[in-house]
Coordinates of C-alpha atoms and ligand atoms in Angstrom, one line a residue:
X238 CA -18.5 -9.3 23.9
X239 CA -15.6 -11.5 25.0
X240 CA -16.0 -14.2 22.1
X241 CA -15.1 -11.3 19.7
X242 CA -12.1 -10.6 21.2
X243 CA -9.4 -13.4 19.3
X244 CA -8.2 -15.7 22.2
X245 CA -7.5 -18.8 22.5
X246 CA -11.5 -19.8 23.3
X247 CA -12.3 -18.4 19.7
X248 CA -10.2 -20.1 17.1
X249 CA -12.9 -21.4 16.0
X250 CA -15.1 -18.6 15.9
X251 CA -11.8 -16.9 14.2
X252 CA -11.8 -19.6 11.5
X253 CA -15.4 -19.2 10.2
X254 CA -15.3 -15.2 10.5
X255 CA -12.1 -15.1 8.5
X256 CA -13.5 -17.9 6.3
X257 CA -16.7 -16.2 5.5
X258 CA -15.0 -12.6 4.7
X259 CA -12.5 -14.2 2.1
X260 CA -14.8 -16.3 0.5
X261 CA -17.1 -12.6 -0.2
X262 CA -14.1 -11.0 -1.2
X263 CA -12.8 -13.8 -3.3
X264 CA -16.8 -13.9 -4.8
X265 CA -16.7 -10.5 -5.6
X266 CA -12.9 -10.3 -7.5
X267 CA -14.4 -13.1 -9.6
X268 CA -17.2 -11.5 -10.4
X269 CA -15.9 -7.9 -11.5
X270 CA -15.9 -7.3 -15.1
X271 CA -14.5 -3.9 -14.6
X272 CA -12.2 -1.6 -12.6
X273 CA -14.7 0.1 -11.3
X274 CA -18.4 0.8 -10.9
X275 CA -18.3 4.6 -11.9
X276 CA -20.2 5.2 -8.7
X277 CA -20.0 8.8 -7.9
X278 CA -19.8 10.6 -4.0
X279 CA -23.5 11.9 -4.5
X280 CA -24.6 8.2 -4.6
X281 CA -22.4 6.3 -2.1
X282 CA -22.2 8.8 1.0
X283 CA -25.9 8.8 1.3
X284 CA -25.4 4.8 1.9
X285 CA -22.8 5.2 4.2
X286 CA -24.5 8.5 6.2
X287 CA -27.4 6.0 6.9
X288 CA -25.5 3.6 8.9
X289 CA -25.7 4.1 12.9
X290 CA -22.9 3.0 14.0
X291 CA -24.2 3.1 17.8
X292 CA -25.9 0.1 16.8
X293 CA -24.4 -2.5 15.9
X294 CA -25.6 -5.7 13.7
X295 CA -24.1 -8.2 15.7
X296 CA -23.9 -10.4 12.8
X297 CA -21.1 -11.0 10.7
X298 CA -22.9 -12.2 8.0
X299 CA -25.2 -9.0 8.2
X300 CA -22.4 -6.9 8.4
X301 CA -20.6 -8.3 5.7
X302 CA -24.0 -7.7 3.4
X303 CA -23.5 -4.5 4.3
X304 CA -20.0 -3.9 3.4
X305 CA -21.0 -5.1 0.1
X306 CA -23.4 -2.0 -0.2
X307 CA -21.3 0.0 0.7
X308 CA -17.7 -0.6 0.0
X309 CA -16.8 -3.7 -2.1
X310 CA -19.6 -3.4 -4.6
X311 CA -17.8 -0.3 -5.8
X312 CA -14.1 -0.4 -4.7
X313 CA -11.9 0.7 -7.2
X314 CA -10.1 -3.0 -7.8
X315 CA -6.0 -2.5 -8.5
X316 CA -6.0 -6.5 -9.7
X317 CA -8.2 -5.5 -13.0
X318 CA -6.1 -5.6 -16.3
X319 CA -7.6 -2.2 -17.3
X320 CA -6.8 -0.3 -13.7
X321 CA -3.9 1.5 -14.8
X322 CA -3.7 4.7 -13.2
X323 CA -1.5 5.4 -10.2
X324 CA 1.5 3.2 -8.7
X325 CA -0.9 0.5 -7.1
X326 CA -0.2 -3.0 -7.7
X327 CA -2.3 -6.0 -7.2
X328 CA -1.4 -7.9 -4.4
X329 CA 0.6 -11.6 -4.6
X330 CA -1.3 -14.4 -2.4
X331 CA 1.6 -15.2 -0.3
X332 CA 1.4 -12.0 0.6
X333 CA -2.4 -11.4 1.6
X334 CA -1.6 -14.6 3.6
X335 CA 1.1 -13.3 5.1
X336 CA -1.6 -9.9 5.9
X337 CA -4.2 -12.0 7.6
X338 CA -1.7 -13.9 9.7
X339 CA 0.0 -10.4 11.1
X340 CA -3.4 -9.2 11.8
X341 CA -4.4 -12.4 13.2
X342 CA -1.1 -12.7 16.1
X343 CA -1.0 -8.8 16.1
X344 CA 3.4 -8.3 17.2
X345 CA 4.3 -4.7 17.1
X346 CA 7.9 -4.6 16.0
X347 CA 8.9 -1.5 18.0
X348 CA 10.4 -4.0 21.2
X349 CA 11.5 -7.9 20.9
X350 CA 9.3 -8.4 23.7
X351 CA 6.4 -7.1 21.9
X352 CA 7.4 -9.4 18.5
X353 CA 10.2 -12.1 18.8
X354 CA 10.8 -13.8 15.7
X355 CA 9.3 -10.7 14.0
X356 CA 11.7 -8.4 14.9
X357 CA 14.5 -11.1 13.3
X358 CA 12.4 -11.8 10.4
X359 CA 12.1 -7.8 10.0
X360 CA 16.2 -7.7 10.0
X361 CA 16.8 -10.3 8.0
X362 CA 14.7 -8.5 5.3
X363 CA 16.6 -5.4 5.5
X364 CA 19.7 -7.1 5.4
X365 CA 18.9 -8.8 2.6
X366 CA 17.2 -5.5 0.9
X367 CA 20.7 -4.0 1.9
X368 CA 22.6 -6.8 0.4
X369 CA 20.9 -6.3 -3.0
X370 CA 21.1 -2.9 -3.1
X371 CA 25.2 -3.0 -2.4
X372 CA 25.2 -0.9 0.5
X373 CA 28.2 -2.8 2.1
X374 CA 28.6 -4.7 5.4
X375 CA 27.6 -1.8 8.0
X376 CA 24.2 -0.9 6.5
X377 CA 21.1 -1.5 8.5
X378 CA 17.4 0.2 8.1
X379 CA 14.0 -0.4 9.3
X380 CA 10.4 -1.3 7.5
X381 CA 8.3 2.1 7.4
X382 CA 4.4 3.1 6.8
X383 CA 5.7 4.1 2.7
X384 CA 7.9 5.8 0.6
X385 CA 6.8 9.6 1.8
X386 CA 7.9 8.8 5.5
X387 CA 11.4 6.9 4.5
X388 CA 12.2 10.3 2.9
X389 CA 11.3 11.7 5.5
X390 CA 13.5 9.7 7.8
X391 CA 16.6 9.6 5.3
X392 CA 16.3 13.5 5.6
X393 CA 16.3 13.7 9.2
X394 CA 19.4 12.0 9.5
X395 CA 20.8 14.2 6.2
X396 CA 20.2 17.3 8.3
X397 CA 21.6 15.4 11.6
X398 CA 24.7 14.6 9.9
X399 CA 25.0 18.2 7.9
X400 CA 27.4 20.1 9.1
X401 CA 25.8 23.2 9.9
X402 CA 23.0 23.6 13.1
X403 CA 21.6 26.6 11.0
X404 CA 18.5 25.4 9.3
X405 CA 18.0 28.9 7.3
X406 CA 20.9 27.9 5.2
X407 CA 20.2 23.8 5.1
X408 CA 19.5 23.0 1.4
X409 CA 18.0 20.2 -0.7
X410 CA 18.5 19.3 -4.2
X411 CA 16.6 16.9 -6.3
X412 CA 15.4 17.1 -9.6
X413 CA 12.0 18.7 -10.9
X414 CA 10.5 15.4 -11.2
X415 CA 10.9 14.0 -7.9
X416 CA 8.3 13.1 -5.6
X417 CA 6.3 16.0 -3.2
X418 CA 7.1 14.1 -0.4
X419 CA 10.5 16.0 -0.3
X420 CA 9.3 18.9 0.0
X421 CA 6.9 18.1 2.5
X422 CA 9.7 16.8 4.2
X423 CA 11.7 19.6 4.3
X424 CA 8.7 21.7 5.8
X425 CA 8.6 19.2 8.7
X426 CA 12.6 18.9 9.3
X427 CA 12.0 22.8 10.1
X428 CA 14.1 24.3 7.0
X429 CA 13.2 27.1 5.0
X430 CA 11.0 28.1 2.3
X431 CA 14.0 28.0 -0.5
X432 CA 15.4 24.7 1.0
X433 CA 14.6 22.7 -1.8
X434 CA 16.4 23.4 -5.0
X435 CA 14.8 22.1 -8.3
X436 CA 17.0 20.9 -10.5
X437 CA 16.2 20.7 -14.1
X438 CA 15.7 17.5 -16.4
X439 CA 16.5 16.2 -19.8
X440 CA 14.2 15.3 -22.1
X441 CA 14.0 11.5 -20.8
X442 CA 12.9 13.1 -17.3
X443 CA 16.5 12.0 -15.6
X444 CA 18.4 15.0 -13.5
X445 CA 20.9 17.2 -15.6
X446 CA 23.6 16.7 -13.5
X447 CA 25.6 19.6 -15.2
X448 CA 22.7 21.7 -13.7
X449 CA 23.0 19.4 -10.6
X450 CA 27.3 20.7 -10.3
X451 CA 26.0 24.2 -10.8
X452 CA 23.9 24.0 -8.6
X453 CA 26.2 22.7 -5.9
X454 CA 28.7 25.4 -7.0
X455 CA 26.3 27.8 -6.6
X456 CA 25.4 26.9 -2.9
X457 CA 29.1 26.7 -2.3
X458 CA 29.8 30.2 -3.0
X459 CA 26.6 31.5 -1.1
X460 CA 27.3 29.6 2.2
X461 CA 24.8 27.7 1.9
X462 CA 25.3 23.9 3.0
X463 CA 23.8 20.9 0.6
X464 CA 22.4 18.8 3.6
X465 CA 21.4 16.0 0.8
X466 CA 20.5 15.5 -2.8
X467 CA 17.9 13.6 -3.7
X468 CA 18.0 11.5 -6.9
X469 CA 14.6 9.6 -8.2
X470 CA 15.1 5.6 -9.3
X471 CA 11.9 5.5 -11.0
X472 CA 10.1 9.2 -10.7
X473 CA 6.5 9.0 -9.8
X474 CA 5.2 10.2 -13.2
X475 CA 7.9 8.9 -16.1
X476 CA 10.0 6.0 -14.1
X477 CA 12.9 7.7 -15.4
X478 CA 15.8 6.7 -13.3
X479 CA 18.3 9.5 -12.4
X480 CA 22.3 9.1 -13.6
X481 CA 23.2 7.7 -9.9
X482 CA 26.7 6.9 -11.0
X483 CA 27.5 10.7 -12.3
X484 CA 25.6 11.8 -8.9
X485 CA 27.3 9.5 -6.5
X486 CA 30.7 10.9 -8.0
X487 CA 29.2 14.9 -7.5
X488 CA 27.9 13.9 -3.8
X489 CA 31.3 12.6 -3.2
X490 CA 33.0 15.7 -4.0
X491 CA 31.2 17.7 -2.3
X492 CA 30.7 15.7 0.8
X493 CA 26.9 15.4 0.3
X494 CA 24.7 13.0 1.7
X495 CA 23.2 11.1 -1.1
X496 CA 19.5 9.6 -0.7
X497 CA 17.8 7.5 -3.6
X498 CA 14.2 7.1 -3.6
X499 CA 13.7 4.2 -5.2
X500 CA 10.2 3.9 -3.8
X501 CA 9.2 2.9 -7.5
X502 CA 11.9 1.9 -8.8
X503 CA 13.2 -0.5 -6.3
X504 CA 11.5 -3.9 -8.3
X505 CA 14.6 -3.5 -10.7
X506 CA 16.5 -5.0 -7.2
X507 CA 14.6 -8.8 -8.1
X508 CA 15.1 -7.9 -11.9
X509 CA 16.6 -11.2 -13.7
X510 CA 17.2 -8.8 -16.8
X511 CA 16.9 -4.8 -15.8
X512 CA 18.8 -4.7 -12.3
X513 CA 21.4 -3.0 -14.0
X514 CA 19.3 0.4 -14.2
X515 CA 20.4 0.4 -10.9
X516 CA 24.0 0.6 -11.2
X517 CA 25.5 3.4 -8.6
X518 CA 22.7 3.0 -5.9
X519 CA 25.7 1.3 -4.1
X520 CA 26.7 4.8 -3.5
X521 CA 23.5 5.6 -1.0
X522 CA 23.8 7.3 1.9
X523 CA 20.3 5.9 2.5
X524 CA 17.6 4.5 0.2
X525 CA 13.9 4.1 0.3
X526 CA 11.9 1.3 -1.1
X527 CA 8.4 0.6 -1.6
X528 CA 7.8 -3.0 -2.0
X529 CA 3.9 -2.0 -1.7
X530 CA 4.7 -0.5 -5.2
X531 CA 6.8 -2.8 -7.3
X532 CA 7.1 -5.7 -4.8
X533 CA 3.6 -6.5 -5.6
X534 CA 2.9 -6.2 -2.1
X535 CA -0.7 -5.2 0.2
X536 CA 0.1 -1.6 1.5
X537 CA 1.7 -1.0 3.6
X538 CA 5.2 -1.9 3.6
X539 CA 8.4 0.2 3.2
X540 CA 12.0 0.4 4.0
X541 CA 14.3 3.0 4.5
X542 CA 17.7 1.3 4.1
X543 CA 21.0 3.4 5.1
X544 CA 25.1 3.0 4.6
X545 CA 26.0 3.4 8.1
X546 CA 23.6 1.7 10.7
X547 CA 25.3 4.6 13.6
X548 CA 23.5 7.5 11.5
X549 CA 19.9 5.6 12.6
X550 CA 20.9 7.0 16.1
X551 CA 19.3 10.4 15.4
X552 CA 16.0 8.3 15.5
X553 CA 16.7 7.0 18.8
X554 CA 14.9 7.6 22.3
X555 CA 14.8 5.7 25.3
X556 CA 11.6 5.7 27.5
X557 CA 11.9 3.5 30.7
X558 CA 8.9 1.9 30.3
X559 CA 9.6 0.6 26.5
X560 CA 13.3 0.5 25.3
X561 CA 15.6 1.6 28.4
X562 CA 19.0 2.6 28.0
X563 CA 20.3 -1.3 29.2
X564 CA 18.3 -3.1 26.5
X565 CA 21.3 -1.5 24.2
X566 CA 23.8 -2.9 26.6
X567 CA 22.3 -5.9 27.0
X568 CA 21.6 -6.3 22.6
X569 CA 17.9 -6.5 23.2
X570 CA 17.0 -5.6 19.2
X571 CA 14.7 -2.9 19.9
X572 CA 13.5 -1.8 16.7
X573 CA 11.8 1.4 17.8
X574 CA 15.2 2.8 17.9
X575 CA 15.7 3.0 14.6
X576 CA 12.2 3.9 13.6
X577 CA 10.2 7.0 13.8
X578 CA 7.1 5.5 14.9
X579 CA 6.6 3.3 17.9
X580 CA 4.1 0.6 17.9
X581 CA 4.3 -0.2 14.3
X582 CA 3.2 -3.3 11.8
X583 CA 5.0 -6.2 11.4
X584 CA 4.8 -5.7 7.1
X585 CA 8.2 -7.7 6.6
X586 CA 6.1 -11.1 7.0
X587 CA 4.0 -10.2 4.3
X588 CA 7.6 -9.9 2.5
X589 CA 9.0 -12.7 3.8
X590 CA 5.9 -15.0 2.6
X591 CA 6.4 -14.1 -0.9
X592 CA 10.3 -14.8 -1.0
X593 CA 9.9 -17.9 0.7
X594 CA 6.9 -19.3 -1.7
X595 CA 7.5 -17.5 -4.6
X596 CA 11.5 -16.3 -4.3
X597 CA 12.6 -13.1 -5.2
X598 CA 13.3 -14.1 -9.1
X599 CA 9.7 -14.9 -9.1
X600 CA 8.8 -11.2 -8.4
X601 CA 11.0 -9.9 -10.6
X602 CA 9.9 -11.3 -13.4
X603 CA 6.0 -9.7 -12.7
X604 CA 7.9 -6.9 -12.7
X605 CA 10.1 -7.5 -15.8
X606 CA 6.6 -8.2 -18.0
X607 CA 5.3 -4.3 -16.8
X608 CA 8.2 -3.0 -18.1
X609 CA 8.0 -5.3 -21.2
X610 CA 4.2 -4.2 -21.4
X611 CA 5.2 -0.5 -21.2
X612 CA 7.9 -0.7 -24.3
X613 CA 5.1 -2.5 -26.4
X614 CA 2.7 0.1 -25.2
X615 CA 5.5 2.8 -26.0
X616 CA 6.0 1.6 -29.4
X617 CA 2.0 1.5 -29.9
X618 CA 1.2 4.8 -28.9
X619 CA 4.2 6.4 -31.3
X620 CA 2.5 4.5 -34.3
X621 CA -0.6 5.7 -33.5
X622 CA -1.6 9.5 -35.1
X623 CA -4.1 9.7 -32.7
X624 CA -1.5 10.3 -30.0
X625 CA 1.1 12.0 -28.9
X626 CA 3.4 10.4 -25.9
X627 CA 6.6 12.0 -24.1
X628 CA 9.5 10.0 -22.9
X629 CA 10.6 5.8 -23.8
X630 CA 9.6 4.3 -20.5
X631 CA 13.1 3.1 -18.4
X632 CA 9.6 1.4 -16.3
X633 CA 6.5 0.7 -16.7
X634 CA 4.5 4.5 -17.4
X635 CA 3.3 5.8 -20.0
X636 CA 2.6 9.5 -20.5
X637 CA 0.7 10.4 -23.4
X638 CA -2.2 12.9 -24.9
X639 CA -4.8 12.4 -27.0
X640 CA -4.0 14.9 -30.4
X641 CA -7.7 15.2 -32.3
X642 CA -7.2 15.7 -36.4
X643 CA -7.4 19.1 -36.8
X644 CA -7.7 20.7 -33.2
X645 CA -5.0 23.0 -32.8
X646 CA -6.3 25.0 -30.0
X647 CA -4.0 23.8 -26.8
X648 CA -6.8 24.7 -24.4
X649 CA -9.3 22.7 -26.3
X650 CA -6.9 19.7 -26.6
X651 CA -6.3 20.1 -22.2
X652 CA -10.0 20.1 -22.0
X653 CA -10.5 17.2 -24.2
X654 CA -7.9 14.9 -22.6
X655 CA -9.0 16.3 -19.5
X656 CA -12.9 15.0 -20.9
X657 CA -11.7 11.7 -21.6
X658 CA -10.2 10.3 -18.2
X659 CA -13.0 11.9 -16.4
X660 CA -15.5 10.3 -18.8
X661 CA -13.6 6.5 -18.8
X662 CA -13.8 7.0 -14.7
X663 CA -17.4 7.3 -14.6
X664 CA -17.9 4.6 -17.3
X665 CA -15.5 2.3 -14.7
X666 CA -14.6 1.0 -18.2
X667 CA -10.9 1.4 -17.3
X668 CA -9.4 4.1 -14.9
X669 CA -6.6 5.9 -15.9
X670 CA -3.9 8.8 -14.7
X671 CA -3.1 12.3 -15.6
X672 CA -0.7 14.4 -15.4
X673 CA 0.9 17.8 -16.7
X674 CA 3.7 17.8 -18.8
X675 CA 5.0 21.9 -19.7
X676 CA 1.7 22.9 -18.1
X677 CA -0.6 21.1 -20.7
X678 CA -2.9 18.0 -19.7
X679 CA -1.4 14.8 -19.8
X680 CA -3.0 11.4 -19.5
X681 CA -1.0 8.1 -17.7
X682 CA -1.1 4.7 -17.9
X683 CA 0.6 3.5 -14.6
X684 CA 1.4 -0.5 -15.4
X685 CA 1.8 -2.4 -12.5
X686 CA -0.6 -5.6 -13.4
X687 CA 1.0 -8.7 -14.9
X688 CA -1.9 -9.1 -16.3
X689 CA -2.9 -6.5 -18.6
X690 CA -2.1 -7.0 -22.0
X691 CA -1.0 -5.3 -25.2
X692 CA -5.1 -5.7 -26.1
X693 CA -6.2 -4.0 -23.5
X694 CA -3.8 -0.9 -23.8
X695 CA -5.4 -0.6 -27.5
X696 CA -9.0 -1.3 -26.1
X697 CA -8.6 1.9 -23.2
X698 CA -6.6 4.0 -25.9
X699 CA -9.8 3.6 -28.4
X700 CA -12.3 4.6 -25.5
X701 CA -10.3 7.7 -24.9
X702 CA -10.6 8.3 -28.5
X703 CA -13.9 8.1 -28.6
X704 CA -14.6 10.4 -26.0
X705 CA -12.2 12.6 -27.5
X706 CA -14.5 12.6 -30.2
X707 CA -17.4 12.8 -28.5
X708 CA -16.4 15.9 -26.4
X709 CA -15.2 17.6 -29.2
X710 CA -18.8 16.9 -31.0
X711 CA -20.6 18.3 -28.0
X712 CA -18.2 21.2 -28.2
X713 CA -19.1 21.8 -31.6
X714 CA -22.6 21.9 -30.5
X715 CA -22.2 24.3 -27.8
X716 CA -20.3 26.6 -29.9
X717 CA -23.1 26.7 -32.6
Ligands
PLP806 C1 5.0 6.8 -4.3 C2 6.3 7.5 -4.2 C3 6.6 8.1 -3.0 C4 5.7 8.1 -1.8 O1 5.5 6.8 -1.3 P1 4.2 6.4 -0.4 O2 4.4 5.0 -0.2 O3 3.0 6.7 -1.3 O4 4.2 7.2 0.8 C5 7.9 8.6 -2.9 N1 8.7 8.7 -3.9 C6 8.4 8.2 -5.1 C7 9.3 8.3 -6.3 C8 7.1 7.6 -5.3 O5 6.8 7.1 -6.5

């Protein structure tokens, strides 16, 4: 058992393992001629029930035959030109390299004696993250698991810093289209049912901040205390991109912590040409970024960046054994005090291996194409009668819905759309998003892959078409 264990008696035993497994994996990316398989549950689990795993094959090779049948055979594969459903990305080299050497040395960045030169690479990375972002000379942060728990941690140190103990009275703002996560954070910070307040959008999907002062003025005159508002650089659905500068200039008035999730939005950072959709971010409280979204980076990896490195001290414990009290006396960088898990990943080399091959430019212009791709796609679908499609992309989605000649029914034209990306999943032809725009059925394109190409957009728009059509035949059919 020992020679599986990766010491120093097993480099070599490291070197052909590791070989072998990318060599599969590098087999099976050439050879896949679409997103997916269209496997369904009913046929996989019974492949995977099968396996005992109280007995082992012993064999990499045997178990990597294995994992063919039962995983990579029929993973859903983010790197195809026609996956372009939700906010995956495919992954750049440098940083897959960067993946198997954390993995390989193993340093948990939650003490310097547990990680060295990671915990430095991991602050460098943030600094320079900060730097980008503008958040001034006293801003810190700290690499997290994703974008859901950096909101998370930007909202405990909102509520730390409100100014107000009583959690009944603690309230949220962000707009309708920001991401779930808020709320769920909200539930876990221990405020109440109404702490979130919705505010309403315009038509491009950006926060009405007249709605957003109302709003504020409203809590004002109830008591209640606006412990944050959180605006969306890049929502989940539309990639709209929130005024920041109006709601930096509201926050400031009111004395409200301001927290951007930029958890999509934060490629525009690397932008040669778009960075300026960014403009006011410089007025963060805190920030969260997702380079595992438009960093084009292996999940996971994560930042919550803040203005004021003291507020991280609501995050902070000491336990004897880990991170005593004189490690912070004696500027050991302990990174577990800022961070709300313990051990924890060492992500930022993944980063770190992409800026220093590739440079941050260099990612910025993969992104830069998406968003080109998106305004070609935009300008597709709008000259097409066979759709319909809501908002000019600020990013790189596109939210749309097939409109058959001569359906009028809305229900029928849900269920259709509805057909279609079920239909184009099992066919593993292309997998695409959905989504529900004013409570009818949307479908999403998510673009995220330098790669895919004007072409392809018209190839998966015509397969929804067609099955369109065809459900709508088979409905005639049932109805007759
Ligand atoms: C994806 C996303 C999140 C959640 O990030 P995870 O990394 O999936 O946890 C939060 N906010 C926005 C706007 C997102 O798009």
């Amino acid at each position: 058992m020992r020679s599986h264990l990766l010491n120093d008696l097993t480099a070599e035993q490291y070197c052909r393992s590791v070989k072998e497994g990318v060599e599969r994996v590098a087999a099976r990316i050439a050879a896949t001629d679409r997103p997916f398989t269209g496997i369904t549950v009913d046929e996989l689990a019974p492949r995977i029930d099968r396996i005992d795993l109280d007995r082992p094959l012993g064999d990499t090779t045997a178990a990597l035959d294995e994992l063919e049948e039962v995983y990579l055979r029929d993973a859903v594969y983010f790197h195809h030109p026609r996956y372009v459903a939700h906010l995956n990305c495919p992954v750049v080299i440098p940083a897959v390299l960067g993946e198997a050497v954390l993995s390989a040395v193993n340093s948990s960045l939650d003490t310097w004696d547990q990680s060295a030169g990671g915990t430095l690479i991991e602050r460098k990375l943030i600094d320079w993250t900060t730097a980008r972002t503008g958040l001034g000379p006293a801003a810190d942060g700290v690499f997290t698991s994703g974008g859901t728990q950096s909101n998370l941690q930007a909202l405990l140190l909102a509520r730390e810093e409100a100014k107000t103990d009583d959690l009944a009275r603690l309230r949220i703002l962000t707009s309708e289209a920001s991401h779930f996560s808020v709320r769920k954070a909200a539930k876990l910070l221990g405020l109440g049912p109404d702490a979130v307040i919705s505010v309403p959008v315009d038509p491009d999907k950006r926060m009405r901040t007249v709605c957003l002062a109302r709003e504020l003025e409203r809590c004002r005159r109830d008591a209640l205390v606006p412990m944050a508002v959180v605006a969306t650089a890049g929502t989940t659905d539309f990639g709209s991109i929130d005024p920041l500068p109006e709601i930096a200039e509201l926050c400031a008035q009111h004395g409200v912590w301001l927290h951007v999730d930029a958890a999509y939005g934060c490629g525009l950072l690397v932008s040669p040409t778009r960075r300026h959709l960014l403009d006011g971010i410089e007025h963060a409280d805190s920030v969260t970024v997702d380079y595992h979204k438009s960093f084009f980076q292996p999940v996971s990896s994560s930042a919550v960046l803040v203005r004021d490195a003291s507020t991280l001290r609501h995050a902070t414990y000491h336990a004897d054994y880990l991170n005593p009290r004189r490690a912070v006396l004696e500027r050991i960088p302990n990174q577990v005090d800022k961070s709300l898990q313990t051990t924890r990943r060492f992500d930022a080399l993944k980063l770190w291996m992409t800026l220093r091959v590739m440079g941050a430019d260099g990612i910025g212009r993969l992104f830069d194409e998406v968003c080109d791709l998106a305004a070609e796609g935009f300008r597709m679908l709008a000259a097409d009668p066979r759709f319909e499609v809501v908002v000019e992309p600020a990013l790189s989605t596109l939210v749309f819905r097939c409109i058959p000649a001569g359906v009028t029914d809305p229900a029928e034209i849900d269920r259709a759309n509805l057909h279609a990306r079920k239909a184009l999943f099992a066919s593993g032809d292309a997998v695409i998003a959905g989504t529900t725009v004013d409570d009818r059925h949307y479908l999403k394109f998510t673009l995220l892959n330098p790669e895919t190409t004007l072409d392809d957009l018209a190839v998966v728009l015509d397969l929804i078409a067609d099955h369109v059509e065809q459900y709508l035949g088979e409905s005639l059919d049932r109805a007759s």
